[in-house]
Amino acid sequence: MRRPLPELLAPAGGPEEFNAALYAGADAIYCGFGNTFNARRGAQSFSSNNFGEACDRAHIAGVRVYVTVNVVIRDDEMPSVLALVRRAWLLGADAFIIQDWGLLYEVHKRWPNIECHISTQANVHDARASRWCKSAGASRVTLSRELSLVEIGRIAQTGVELECFCHGAICICYSGVCQMSSCGGDRSANRGSCAQPCRLPYELVDERGAVLSAPDRGRPLCPKDFYSFERLDRMIDVGVRSLKVEGRLKGPDYLVSVIGTYRKQLDDLAEGTKPSKEEFENRKTSLKRAFNRDFTDAYLLGTSGDELMSYVRSNNRGELVGEVVGSQLLGRTKVRRGGRGGGRERLRTIAVAQTDVELFRPVGEGDLLEIRPKDEPDQFLTTYAPNDAAANTTISCTTKRVMVEGSPARVIRSKKAMERGARAAGLEIARRRKVRVMVRARLGEPFEVELKTLDGTAEAGATGFVVEAACTRAVTEGDLAEHVGRMGSTPFVPVAFDMELDEGCGMSFSAVHKVRSQACEALARALLEPYSLRKLANAPSREAVRAELGLDCTGLPPKDHIEICAVVTSAAMARKVADAGATRLYATVDALAKGKWPRGVAPLLDEVCREADHARLDPWVRRDEPIAVGNISELVLAHERGALPELRGCIPVHNASCLKVLENAGAKGVWLSAELSLAEIATLAPLAHVPVGVSVYGRTRAMTCEHCVLQVADACCKDCARCSLRARKTYLRGGKRERYPVQTDLQGRSRVYAAKRLDATAQIPQLIEAGVRRFAIDCTLLCAEDSIAAVRRVVRAVQAWRDGRAPQQRTPNNTGHLFAPIA
């Protein structure tokens, strides 16, 4: 019996990649519709002009299509996004992958028949949050990449349909809570414009600037690529329903190689067969010769150490195939180079060398090779394999300079994969659906052809001429199978025939072809009919959205109750900042577990809440007591226990609908994201029925990583409580000498903070007028003296507003995102 398989979900950045995914065997394809509201705004994506046709081709082939709307939505964008969802669904989208809780609420409320999937950007990683997502209208949850197979299996037992990544790039930060890109500029990962600062080189340094990074570990935030190829059996066993390949910025060659390879492996698992050792190695070679930063399955196995990381390089490393055994200069030649900006061509003299590479893996003619000296890796170059060559042979390549003996050679692009990808991208019919064919040829009755998809999804047929007795040779079943089976110009391929043929029948084969063509057209119409019958109410205006939510801008909260809040790290600091004027205090549960604290300090829960975190975090959630929650799972628990949860800024609230749905879920306060502009805050704050807060001073948390960044020092003692580096002040120093503070907690998770301190105290009067009533100083990285000074600064700014005076200007070298929107 064939084993049930999870869906193989492929990315597609545009029409060519979509075709390649179809060709390679994807069960479903996810893509962008337009370039504004998805997490890969740099991809080509689809428009109204080509999306419907792509959906038709996919649906005829039995493939589903999902549209990514996996970003946070600004309040003024909600009508446009809803109109996009409506248009894409009418054109044939099967589901939408959503990050924003407000958008999920709006789509499910208006059009409950539209299927919604929760994006990994929503930062869901336990059963409690997964169940809530289902109750909120989601039919599927895409879990965080950081989860282990054991964790995934336990979540699957809830009955929630789970989608998990199986291959491709990894973000080192938990998805949906990364602000590294926006902290360093104006591009937000939560808006689809990530600048990928995690792939850049950094040095781990101490307070004095001394380098702590070990040699050859120049990229401490750059992980390898996710790899589950050798764990597919377990992923199926634990209950994963959809296996997702990352890569909407990848080309057709990548999709043909990766999706095709996973397709073969899954089909073998379904049939209970095992590929030969040679075939298995060939499949792994196909994956290695597609873009990769090397591979890791660390998360699936429950680890996140050095085995996760690609410290040396962040670009494609392909497959190691050999090393240089000799290189000599042959001479110099002149080549023409075009002038810049359309200027005159110039002659340039370049060296020509012959470099011999001894192979321990085969290569193909035209494969792109990278040769990178070990001692000077920046002095790499690329060349082409001159011919097909087997392992244990030597090839002679032409290079632009002499290369050092012993330099590794890698295939970073396979010519055959490029050719396969190009062919697949250009196919008019990328995939043909298997059908069972029924032919009836009864004397005196109309000739009939019926087609039925193998999965029973649809069937259709056509009738034609009346069958007559043969005048010469009677047709045979073989004749009919041959002529009815000629479906090469259609999206179908016959795999089985049933015949009802009277003896002595005669007929024109051109007439048979006509009936066959009509049957194929009828089956295509039958497969597309459910989509053609779709109808939806129109998308609402912004005013209509607000009216339905019961929100307006007339009910600003009273200005006489402004709270000055502080996040503190010790009981002693709590007392000092309270004396300085702080009226509301927060501390992490790890900090609260140490020392004797003053009454009334609210626990600040993590932005990560995996099953293993429950025992540490859950006891702090208490009835009628305030608590700051950083994850949907913690909000759900707080509501169940009757606590008074406040949303931390890592649960993004960027629109009125999100504000409404999370208030309904139990939120008793909202701390807005540091990525919001002053204008956006002024739009949202007056709509809240709970107090709204903004952090106005301190370092913004830029990243939360399961991997301990301090491991770049290559001195891990495997015991976070005894780690000497944790006790020191450490920083990641970037190429512009900027320094990002790093802290690692007792769970081994690292938090990276913005290089510049936030100071928005000068905007406090405007924020008060906008409806903000809580102002926070994050003292996590401040000493006691600086914490007191920061609190007093905020106290003075509030008093200046009361007195009608302008507050102090922003302190030098500090920054904030309260001045302009983030892209």
Coordinates of N, CA and C in Angstrom, one line a residue, residues 665-755:
A665 N -8.5 39.0 22.3 CA -7.8 37.8 22.8 C -7.3 38.0 24.2
G666 N -7.5 39.2 24.8 CA -7.2 39.3 26.2 C -6.2 40.4 26.5
A667 N -5.6 41.1 25.5 CA -4.6 42.1 25.8 C -5.1 43.2 26.6
K668 N -4.4 43.6 27.7 CA -4.8 44.7 28.5 C -3.9 45.9 28.4
G669 N -3.0 45.8 27.5 CA -2.1 46.9 27.2 C -1.3 46.5 25.9
V670 N -0.8 47.5 25.2 CA -0.1 47.3 24.0 C 1.2 48.2 24.0
W671 N 2.3 47.6 23.8 CA 3.6 48.3 23.5 C 3.8 48.2 22.0
L672 N 3.9 49.4 21.4 CA 4.0 49.4 19.9 C 5.5 49.1 19.5
S673 N 5.6 48.6 18.3 CA 6.9 48.3 17.7 C 7.8 49.5 17.5
A674 N 9.1 49.3 17.6 CA 10.0 50.4 17.4 C 10.1 50.7 15.9
E675 N 9.5 49.9 15.0 CA 9.5 50.2 13.6 C 8.4 51.1 13.2
L676 N 7.5 51.5 14.0 CA 6.4 52.4 13.7 C 6.9 53.8 13.7
S677 N 6.4 54.6 12.8 CA 6.7 56.0 12.7 C 5.8 56.8 13.7
L678 N 6.2 58.0 13.9 CA 5.3 58.8 14.8 C 3.9 59.0 14.2
A679 N 3.9 59.1 12.9 CA 2.6 59.3 12.2 C 1.7 58.0 12.4
E680 N 2.4 56.9 12.3 CA 1.6 55.6 12.4 C 1.1 55.4 13.8
I681 N 2.0 55.8 14.8 CA 1.6 55.7 16.2 C 0.4 56.6 16.5
A682 N 0.4 57.8 15.9 CA -0.7 58.8 16.0 C -2.0 58.3 15.4
T683 N -1.9 57.4 14.5 CA -3.1 56.7 13.9 C -3.7 55.7 14.8
L684 N -2.8 54.9 15.4 CA -3.2 53.7 16.1 C -3.6 54.0 17.6
A685 N -2.8 54.7 18.3 CA -3.0 54.9 19.7 C -4.4 55.4 20.1
P686 N -5.0 56.3 19.4 CA -6.3 56.8 19.8 C -7.4 55.7 19.6
L687 N -7.1 54.6 18.9 CA -8.1 53.6 18.6 C -8.1 52.5 19.7
A688 N -7.1 52.5 20.6 CA -7.0 51.4 21.5 C -8.0 51.6 22.7
H689 N -8.5 50.5 23.2 CA -9.3 50.5 24.4 C -8.5 50.2 25.6
V690 N -7.2 50.0 25.4 CA -6.3 49.7 26.5 C -5.1 50.6 26.5
P691 N -4.3 50.8 27.5 CA -3.2 51.7 27.5 C -2.2 51.3 26.4
V692 N -1.7 52.3 25.8 CA -0.7 52.1 24.7 C 0.7 52.7 25.2
G693 N 1.7 51.9 24.9 CA 3.0 52.3 25.4 C 4.0 52.4 24.2
V694 N 5.1 53.1 24.4 CA 6.2 53.2 23.4 C 7.5 53.3 24.2
S695 N 8.4 52.5 23.7 CA 9.8 52.6 24.3 C 10.5 53.9 23.7
V696 N 11.0 54.7 24.6 CA 11.5 56.0 24.2 C 13.0 56.1 24.5
Y697 N 13.6 55.2 25.2 CA 15.0 55.3 25.5 C 15.6 53.9 25.8
G698 N 16.8 53.7 25.2 CA 17.5 52.4 25.4 C 17.8 51.7 24.1
R699 N 18.4 50.6 24.2 CA 18.8 49.8 23.0 C 17.6 49.0 22.5
T700 N 17.3 49.1 21.2 CA 16.3 48.2 20.7 C 16.8 46.8 20.5
R701 N 16.1 45.8 20.9 CA 16.4 44.4 20.6 C 16.3 44.2 19.1
A702 N 17.4 43.8 18.5 CA 17.4 43.7 17.0 C 17.2 42.2 16.6
M703 N 17.7 41.3 17.4 CA 17.6 39.9 17.0 C 17.5 39.0 18.3
T704 N 16.8 37.9 18.1 CA 16.8 36.8 19.1 C 17.1 35.5 18.4
C705 N 18.2 34.9 18.8 CA 18.7 33.8 18.1 C 18.8 32.5 19.0
E706 N 18.3 31.4 18.5 CA 18.5 30.2 19.3 C 20.0 29.8 19.4
H707 N 20.7 30.1 18.4 CA 22.2 29.9 18.4 C 22.9 30.9 19.3
C708 N 23.8 30.5 20.1 CA 24.6 31.4 21.0 C 25.7 32.1 20.2
V709 N 25.5 33.4 20.0 CA 26.5 34.1 19.2 C 27.9 34.1 19.8
L710 N 28.0 33.9 21.1 CA 29.3 33.8 21.7 C 30.1 32.6 21.3
Q711 N 29.5 31.7 20.6 CA 30.3 30.5 20.2 C 31.2 30.8 19.1
V712 N 31.1 32.0 18.5 CA 32.1 32.4 17.5 C 33.5 32.5 18.1
A713 N 33.6 32.6 19.4 CA 34.9 32.6 20.1 C 35.5 31.2 20.2
D714 N 34.7 30.2 19.9 CA 35.2 28.8 19.9 C 35.7 28.5 21.3
A715 N 35.0 28.9 22.3 CA 35.4 28.6 23.7 C 34.2 28.2 24.5
C716 N 33.2 27.5 23.9 CA 32.0 27.1 24.6 C 32.3 26.1 25.7
C717 N 31.8 26.3 26.9 CA 32.0 25.3 28.0 C 30.8 24.4 28.1
K718 N 29.7 24.6 27.3 CA 28.5 23.7 27.3 C 27.7 23.9 28.6
D719 N 28.0 25.0 29.3 CA 27.2 25.2 30.6 C 27.0 26.7 30.7
C720 N 25.9 27.2 30.3 CA 25.6 28.7 30.2 C 25.8 29.3 31.6
A721 N 25.4 28.6 32.6 CA 25.5 29.2 34.0 C 27.0 29.5 34.4
R722 N 27.9 28.7 33.8 CA 29.3 28.9 34.2 C 30.1 29.7 33.1
C723 N 29.5 30.1 32.0 CA 30.2 30.7 30.9 C 30.7 32.1 31.3
S724 N 32.0 32.2 31.2 CA 32.7 33.4 31.6 C 32.4 34.6 30.6
L725 N 32.2 34.2 29.3 CA 31.9 35.2 28.3 C 30.5 35.9 28.5
R726 N 29.6 35.1 29.1 CA 28.3 35.7 29.3 C 28.4 36.8 30.4
A727 N 29.4 36.7 31.2 CA 29.5 37.7 32.3 C 30.2 39.0 31.8
R728 N 30.7 38.9 30.6 CA 31.4 40.1 30.1 C 30.5 40.9 29.1
K729 N 30.9 42.1 28.9 CA 30.2 42.9 27.9 C 30.8 42.6 26.5
T730 N 30.0 42.1 25.6 CA 30.5 41.7 24.3 C 29.7 42.4 23.2
Y731 N 30.3 42.6 22.1 CA 29.7 43.3 21.0 C 30.0 42.6 19.7
L732 N 29.1 42.8 18.7 CA 29.5 42.4 17.3 C 29.9 43.7 16.6
R733 N 31.1 43.8 16.1 CA 31.6 45.0 15.5 C 31.6 44.8 14.0
G734 N 30.8 45.7 13.3 CA 30.6 45.6 11.9 C 31.7 46.3 11.1
G735 N 31.5 46.3 9.7 CA 32.5 46.8 8.8 C 32.7 48.3 9.0
K736 N 31.7 49.0 9.5 CA 31.8 50.5 9.7 C 32.2 50.8 11.2
R737 N 32.7 49.8 11.9 CA 33.1 49.9 13.3 C 32.0 50.1 14.2
E738 N 30.7 50.0 13.7 CA 29.6 50.1 14.7 C 29.6 48.8 15.6
R739 N 29.0 49.0 16.8 CA 29.1 47.9 17.7 C 27.7 47.5 18.2
Y740 N 27.3 46.3 18.0 CA 26.0 45.8 18.4 C 26.1 44.9 19.7
P741 N 25.6 45.4 20.8 CA 25.7 44.6 22.0 C 25.1 43.2 21.9
V742 N 25.7 42.3 22.5 CA 25.2 40.9 22.5 C 25.1 40.4 23.9
Q743 N 23.9 39.8 24.2 CA 23.7 39.1 25.5 C 23.2 37.7 25.2
T744 N 23.6 36.7 26.0 CA 23.1 35.4 25.9 C 22.5 35.0 27.2
D745 N 21.3 34.4 27.2 CA 20.7 34.0 28.5 C 21.0 32.6 28.9
L746 N 20.4 32.2 30.0 CA 20.7 30.9 30.5 C 20.3 29.7 29.7
Q747 N 19.4 30.0 28.7 CA 18.9 29.0 27.8 C 19.8 28.9 26.5
G748 N 20.9 29.7 26.5 CA 21.8 29.7 25.4 C 21.3 30.5 24.2
R749 N 20.2 31.3 24.4 CA 19.8 32.1 23.3 C 20.4 33.5 23.4
S750 N 20.8 34.0 22.2 CA 21.5 35.3 22.2 C 20.5 36.4 21.7
R751 N 20.7 37.6 22.3 CA 19.9 38.7 21.8 C 21.0 39.8 21.4
V752 N 20.8 40.3 20.2 CA 21.7 41.3 19.6 C 20.9 42.6 19.6
Y753 N 21.5 43.6 20.1 CA 20.9 44.9 20.2 C 21.4 45.9 19.2
A754 N 20.6 47.0 19.0 CA 20.9 48.0 18.0 C 22.3 48.7 18.3
A755 N 23.0 49.0 17.2 CA 24.3 49.7 17.5 C 24.1 51.1 18.1

